[in-house]
mmCIF file of C-alpha atoms in Angstrom:
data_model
loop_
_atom_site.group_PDB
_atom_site.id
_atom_site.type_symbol
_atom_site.label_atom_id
_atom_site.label_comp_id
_atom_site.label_asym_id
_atom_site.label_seq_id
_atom_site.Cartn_x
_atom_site.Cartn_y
_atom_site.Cartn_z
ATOM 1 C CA UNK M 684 -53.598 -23.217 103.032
ATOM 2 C CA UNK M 685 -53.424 -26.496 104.684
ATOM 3 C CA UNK M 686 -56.702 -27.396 103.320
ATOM 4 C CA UNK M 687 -54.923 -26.623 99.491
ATOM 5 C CA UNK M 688 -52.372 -28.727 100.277
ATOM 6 C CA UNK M 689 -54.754 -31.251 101.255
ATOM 7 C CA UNK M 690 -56.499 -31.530 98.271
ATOM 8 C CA UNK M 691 -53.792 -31.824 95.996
ATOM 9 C CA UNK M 692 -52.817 -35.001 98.216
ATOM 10 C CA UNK M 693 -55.783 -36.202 97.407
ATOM 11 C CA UNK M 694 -56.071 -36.289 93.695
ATOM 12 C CA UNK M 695 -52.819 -37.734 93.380
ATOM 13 C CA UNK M 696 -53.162 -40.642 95.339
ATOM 14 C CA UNK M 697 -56.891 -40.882 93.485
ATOM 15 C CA UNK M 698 -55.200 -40.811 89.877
ATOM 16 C CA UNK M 699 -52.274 -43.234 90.853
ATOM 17 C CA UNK M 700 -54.784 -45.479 92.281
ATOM 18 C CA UNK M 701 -57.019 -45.868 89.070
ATOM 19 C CA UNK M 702 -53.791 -45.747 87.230
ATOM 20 C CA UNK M 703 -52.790 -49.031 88.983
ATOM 21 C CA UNK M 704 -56.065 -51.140 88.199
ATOM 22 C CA UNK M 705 -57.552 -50.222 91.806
ATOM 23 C CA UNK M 706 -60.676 -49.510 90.461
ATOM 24 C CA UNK M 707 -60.831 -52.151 87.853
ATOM 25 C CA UNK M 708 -59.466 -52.828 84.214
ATOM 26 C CA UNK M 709 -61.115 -53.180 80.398
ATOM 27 C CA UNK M 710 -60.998 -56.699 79.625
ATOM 28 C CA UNK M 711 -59.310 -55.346 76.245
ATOM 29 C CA UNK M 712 -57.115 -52.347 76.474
ATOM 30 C CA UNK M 713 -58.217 -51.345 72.807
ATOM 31 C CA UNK M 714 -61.820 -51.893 73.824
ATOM 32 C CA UNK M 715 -61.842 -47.987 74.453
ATOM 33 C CA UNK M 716 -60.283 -47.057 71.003
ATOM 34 C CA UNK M 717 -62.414 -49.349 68.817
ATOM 35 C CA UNK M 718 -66.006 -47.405 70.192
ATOM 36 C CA UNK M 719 -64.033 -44.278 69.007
ATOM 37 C CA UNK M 720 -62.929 -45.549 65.378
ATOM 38 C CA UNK M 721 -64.854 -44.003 62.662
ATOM 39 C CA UNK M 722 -65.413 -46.124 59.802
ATOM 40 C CA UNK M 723 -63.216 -49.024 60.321
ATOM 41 C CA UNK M 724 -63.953 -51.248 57.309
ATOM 42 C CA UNK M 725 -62.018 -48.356 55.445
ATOM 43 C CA UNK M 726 -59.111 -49.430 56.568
ATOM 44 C CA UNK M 727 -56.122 -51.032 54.551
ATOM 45 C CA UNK M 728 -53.132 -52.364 56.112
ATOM 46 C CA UNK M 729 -50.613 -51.416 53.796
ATOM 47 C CA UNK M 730 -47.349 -53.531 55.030
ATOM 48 C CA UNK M 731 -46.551 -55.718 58.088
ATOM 49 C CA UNK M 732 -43.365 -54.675 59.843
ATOM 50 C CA UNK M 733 -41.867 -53.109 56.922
ATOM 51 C CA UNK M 734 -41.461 -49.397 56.328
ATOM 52 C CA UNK M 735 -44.223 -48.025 53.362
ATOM 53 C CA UNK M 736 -42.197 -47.609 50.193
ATOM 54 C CA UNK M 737 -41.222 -43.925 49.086
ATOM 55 C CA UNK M 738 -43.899 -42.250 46.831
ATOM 56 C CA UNK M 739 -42.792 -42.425 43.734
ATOM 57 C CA UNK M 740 -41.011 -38.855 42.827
ATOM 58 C CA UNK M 741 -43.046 -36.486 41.220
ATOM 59 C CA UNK M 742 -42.649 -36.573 37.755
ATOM 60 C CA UNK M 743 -41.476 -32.750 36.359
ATOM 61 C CA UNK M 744 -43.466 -31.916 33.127
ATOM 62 C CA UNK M 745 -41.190 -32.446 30.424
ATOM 63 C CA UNK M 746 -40.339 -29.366 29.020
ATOM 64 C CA UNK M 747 -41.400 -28.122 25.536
ATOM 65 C CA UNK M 748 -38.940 -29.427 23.045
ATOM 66 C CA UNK M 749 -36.995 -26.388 21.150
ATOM 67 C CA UNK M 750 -36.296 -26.690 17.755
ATOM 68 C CA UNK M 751 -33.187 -26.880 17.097
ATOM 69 C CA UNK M 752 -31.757 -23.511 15.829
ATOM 70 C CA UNK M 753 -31.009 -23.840 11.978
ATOM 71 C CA UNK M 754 -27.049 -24.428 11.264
ATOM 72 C CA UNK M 755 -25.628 -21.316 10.355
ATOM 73 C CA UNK M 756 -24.225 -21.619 6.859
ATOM 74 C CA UNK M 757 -20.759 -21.259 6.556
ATOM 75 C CA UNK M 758 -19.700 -17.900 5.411
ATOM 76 C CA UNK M 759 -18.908 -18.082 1.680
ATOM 77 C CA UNK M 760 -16.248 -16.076 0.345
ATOM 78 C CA UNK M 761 -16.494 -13.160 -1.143
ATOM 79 C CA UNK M 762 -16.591 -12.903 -4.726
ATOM 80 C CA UNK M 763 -14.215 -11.062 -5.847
ATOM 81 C CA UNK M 764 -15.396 -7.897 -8.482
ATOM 82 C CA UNK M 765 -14.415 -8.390 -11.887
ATOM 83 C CA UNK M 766 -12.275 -5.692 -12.673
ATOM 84 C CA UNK M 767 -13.700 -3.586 -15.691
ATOM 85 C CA UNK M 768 -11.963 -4.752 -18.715
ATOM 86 C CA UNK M 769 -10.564 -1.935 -20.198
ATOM 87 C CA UNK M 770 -10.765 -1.568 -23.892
ATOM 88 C CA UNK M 771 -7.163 -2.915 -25.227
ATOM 89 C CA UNK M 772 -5.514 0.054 -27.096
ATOM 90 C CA UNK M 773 -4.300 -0.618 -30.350
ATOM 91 C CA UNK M 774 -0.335 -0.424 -30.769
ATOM 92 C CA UNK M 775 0.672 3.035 -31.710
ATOM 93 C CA UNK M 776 3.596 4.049 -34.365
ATOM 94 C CA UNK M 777 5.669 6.923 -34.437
ATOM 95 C CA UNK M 778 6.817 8.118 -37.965
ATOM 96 C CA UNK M 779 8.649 11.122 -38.473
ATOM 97 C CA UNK M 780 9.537 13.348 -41.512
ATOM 98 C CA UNK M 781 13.023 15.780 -41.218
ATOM 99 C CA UNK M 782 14.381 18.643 -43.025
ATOM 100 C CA UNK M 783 11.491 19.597 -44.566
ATOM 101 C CA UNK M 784 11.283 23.367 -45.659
ATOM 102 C CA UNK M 785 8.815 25.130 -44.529
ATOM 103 C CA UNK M 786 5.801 25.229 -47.086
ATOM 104 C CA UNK M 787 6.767 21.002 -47.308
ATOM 105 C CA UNK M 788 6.203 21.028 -43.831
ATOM 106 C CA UNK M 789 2.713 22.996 -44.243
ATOM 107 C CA UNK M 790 1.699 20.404 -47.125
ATOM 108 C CA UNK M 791 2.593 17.309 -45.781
ATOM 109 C CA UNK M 792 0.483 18.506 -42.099
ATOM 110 C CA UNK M 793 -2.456 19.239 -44.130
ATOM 111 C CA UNK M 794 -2.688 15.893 -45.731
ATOM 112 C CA UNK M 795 -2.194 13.889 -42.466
ATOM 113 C CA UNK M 796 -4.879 16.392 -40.653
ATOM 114 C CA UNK M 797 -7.429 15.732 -43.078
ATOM 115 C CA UNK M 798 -7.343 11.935 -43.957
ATOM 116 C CA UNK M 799 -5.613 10.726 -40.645
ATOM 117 C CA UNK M 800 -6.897 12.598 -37.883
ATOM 118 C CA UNK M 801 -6.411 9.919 -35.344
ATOM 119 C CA UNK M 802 -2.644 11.126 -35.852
ATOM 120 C CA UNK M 803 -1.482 13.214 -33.477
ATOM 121 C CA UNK M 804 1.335 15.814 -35.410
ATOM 122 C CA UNK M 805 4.108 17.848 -33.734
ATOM 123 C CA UNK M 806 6.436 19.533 -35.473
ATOM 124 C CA UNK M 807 9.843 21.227 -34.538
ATOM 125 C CA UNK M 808 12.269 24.125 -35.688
ATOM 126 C CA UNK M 809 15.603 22.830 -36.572
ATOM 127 C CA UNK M 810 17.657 26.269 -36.569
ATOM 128 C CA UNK M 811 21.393 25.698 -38.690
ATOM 129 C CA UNK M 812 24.353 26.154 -36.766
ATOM 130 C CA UNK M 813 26.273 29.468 -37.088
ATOM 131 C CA UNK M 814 22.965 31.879 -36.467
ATOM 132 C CA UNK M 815 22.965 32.685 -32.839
ATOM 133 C CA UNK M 816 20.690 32.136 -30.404
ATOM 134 C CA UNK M 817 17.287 33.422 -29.441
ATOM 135 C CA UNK M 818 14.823 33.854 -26.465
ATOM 136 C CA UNK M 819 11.426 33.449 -28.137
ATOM 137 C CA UNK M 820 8.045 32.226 -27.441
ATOM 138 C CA UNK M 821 7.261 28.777 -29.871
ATOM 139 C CA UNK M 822 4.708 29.692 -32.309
ATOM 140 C CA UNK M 823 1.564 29.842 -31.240
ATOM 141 C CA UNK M 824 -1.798 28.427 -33.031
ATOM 142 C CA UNK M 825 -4.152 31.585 -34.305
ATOM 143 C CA UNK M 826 -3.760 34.861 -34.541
ATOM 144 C CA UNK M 827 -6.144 35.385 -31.657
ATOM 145 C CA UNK M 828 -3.525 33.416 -29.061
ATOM 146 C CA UNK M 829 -0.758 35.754 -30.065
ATOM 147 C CA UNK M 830 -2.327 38.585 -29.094
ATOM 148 C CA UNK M 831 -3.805 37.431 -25.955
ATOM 149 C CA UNK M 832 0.229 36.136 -25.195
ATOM 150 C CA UNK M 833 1.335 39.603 -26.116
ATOM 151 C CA UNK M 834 -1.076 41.294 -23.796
ATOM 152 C CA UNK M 835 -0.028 39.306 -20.967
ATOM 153 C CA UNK M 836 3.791 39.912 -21.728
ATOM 154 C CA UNK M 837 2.975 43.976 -21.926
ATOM 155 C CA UNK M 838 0.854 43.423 -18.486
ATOM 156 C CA UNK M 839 4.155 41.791 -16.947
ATOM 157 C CA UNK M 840 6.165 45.442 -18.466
ATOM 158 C CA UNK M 841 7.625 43.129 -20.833
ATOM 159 C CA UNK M 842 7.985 45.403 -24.208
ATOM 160 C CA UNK M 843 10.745 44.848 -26.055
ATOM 161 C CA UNK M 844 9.629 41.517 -28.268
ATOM 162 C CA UNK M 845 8.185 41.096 -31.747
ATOM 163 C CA UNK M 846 5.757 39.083 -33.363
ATOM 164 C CA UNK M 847 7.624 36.614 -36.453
ATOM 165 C CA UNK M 848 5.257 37.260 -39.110
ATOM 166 C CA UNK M 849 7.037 34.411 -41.677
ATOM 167 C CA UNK M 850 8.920 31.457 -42.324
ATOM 168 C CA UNK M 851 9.531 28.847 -40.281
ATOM 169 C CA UNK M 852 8.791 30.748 -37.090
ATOM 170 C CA UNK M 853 5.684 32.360 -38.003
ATOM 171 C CA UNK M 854 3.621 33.245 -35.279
ATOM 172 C CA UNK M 855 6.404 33.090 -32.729
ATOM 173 C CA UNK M 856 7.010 35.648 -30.044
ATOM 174 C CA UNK M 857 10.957 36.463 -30.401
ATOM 175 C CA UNK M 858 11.806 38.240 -27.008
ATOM 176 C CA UNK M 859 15.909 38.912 -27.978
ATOM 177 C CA UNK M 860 18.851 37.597 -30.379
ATOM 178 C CA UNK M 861 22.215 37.035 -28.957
ATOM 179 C CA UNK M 862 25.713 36.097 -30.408
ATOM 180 C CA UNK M 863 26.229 33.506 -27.633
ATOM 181 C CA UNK M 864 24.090 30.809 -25.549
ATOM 182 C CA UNK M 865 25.255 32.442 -22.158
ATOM 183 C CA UNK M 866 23.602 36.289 -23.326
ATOM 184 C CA UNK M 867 20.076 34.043 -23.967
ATOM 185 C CA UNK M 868 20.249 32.505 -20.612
ATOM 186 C CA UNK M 869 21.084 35.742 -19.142
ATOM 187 C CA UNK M 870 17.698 37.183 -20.888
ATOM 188 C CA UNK M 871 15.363 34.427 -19.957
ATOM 189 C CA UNK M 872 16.442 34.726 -16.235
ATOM 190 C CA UNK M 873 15.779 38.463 -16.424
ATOM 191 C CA UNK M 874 12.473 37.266 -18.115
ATOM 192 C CA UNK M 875 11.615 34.437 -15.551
ATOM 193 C CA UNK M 876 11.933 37.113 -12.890
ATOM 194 C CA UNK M 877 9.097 39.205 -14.348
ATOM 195 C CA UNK M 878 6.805 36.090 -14.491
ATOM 196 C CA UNK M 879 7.138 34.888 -17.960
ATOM 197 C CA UNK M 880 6.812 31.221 -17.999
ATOM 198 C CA UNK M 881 6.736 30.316 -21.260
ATOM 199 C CA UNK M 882 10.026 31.581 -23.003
ATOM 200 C CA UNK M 883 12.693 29.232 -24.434
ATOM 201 C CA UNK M 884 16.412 29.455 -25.937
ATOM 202 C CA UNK M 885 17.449 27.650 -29.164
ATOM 203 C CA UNK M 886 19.486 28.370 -32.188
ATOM 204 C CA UNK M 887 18.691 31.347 -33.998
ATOM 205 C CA UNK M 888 16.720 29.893 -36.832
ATOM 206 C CA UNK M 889 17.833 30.964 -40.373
ATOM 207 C CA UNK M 890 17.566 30.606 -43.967
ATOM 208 C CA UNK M 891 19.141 27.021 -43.680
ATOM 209 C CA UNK M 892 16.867 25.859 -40.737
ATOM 210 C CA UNK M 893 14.043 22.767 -41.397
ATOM 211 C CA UNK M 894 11.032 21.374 -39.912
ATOM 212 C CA UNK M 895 10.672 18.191 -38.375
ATOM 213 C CA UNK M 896 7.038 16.513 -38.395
ATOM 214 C CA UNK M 897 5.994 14.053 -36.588
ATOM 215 C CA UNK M 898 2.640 11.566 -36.435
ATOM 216 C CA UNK M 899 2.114 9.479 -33.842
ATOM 217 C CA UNK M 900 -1.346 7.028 -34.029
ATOM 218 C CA UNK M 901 -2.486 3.783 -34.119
ATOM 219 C CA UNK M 902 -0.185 0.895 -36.063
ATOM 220 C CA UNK M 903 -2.617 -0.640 -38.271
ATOM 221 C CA UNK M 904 -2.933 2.664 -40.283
ATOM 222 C CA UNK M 905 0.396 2.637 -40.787
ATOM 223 C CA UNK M 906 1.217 1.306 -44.552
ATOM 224 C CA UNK M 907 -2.182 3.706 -45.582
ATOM 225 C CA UNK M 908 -0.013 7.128 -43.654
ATOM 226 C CA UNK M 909 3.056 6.293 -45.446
ATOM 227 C CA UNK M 910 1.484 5.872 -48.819
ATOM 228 C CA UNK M 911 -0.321 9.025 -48.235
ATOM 229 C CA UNK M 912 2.546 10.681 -47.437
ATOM 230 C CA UNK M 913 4.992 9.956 -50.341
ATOM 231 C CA UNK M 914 2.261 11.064 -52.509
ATOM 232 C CA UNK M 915 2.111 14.245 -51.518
ATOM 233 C CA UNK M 916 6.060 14.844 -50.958
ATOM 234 C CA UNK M 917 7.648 11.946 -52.849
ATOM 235 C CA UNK M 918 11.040 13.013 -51.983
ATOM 236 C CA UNK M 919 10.431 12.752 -48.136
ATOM 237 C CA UNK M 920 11.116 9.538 -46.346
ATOM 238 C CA UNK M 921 9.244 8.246 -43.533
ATOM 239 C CA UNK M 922 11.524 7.440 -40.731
ATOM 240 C CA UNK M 923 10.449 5.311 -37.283
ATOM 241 C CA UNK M 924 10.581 8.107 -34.571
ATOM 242 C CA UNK M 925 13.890 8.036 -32.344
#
């Protein structure tokens, strides 16, 4: 042990001792370092006493240039749809004929049928005053729609009606007569009941009862109806409809 300690004694008084020159100095205290340079004519003093300038940053790649997205056209309105021009009627007349008798009534509608059928014709019972009233069916067209109406009336146990086989209610379905207006109400209630629909009340028509025509069509035709007309009834004057 004491010899350990001994030694350790030893080397540090050696190393202070050449530390302190004891044992001589270099005549240079770089002379040591210069043997152990490699290469020294490669050096380059860059600055004297003054710190080396920052490396220039490092320059990012500039980036790709995008194109610059098209501007968006402004939204133009919407055109509006042309409405569909609808065909522009011609002005319509209304002419009427009244108090026409019956077979008057049946001439003048065939003339107007044949020549103006553009027309559209109505005509209406005008029953004199003084002959009751009546629940009845209007007449009907053909012969073939007053049977099919009486088959539906006898399928309802309706029975008691006739058929008018002439004058100015020909082809109409009389379903009672009565003295007053209150006794034909009375009867097309009863009737309504059963399901009959189509049953009116007027005047009774009589002997004294007219027809009123009417024609209803375009207004350039006009002058050519009315001329038409008082050829075939001469007597008959054309009258604007009320």
């Amino acid at each position: 042990m004491k010899v350990l300690v001994f030694l350790l004694v030893l080397v540090n008084l050696l190393f202070y001792a050449f530390g302190a020159g004891y044992f001589g100095r270099l005549d240079n205290p770089d002379a040591g370092r210069l043997e152990h340079q490699v290469k020294p004519e490669r050096m380059r003093i860059v600055s004297r006493g003054e710190a080396p300038a920052a490396a220039p940053a490092k320059e990012e790649p500039a980036k790709e240039e995008q194109p610059n997205p098209a501007p968006a056209e402004p939204a133009l309105p919407e055109v509006a749809k042309e409405e569909v021009a609808k065909p522009v009627e011609p002005p319509s007349v209304c002419l009427a004929w009244e108090h026409l008798s019956v077979a008057d009534a049946d001439r003048l509608t065939g003339v107007l049928a044949n020549k103006f059928k553009e027309f559209k014709l109505s005509r209406r019972l005008v029953a004199a005053e003084g002959n009751g009233w009546w629940v009845h069916i209007p007449p009907l067209a053909s012969k073939a729609e007053v049977e099919k109406k009486a088959g539906e009336l006898r399928n309802l146990e309706v029975t008691d009606f006739f058929v008018v086989q002439e004058g100015v209610s020909r082809s109409a379905i009389s379903l009672g007569v009565f003295s007053s207006e209150k006794g034909a109400q009375d009867r097309l209630a009863e009737l309504k009941s059963k399901g009959v629909r189509s049953a009116r009340v007027a005047p009774r028509p009589g002997k004294d009862s007219t027809v009123k025509l009417q024609a209803t069509g375009p207004a350039t035709d006009k002058s050519a109806l009315i001329a038409a007309a008082g050829k075939a009834l001469p007597k008959a004057e054309a009258l604007v409809c009320k």
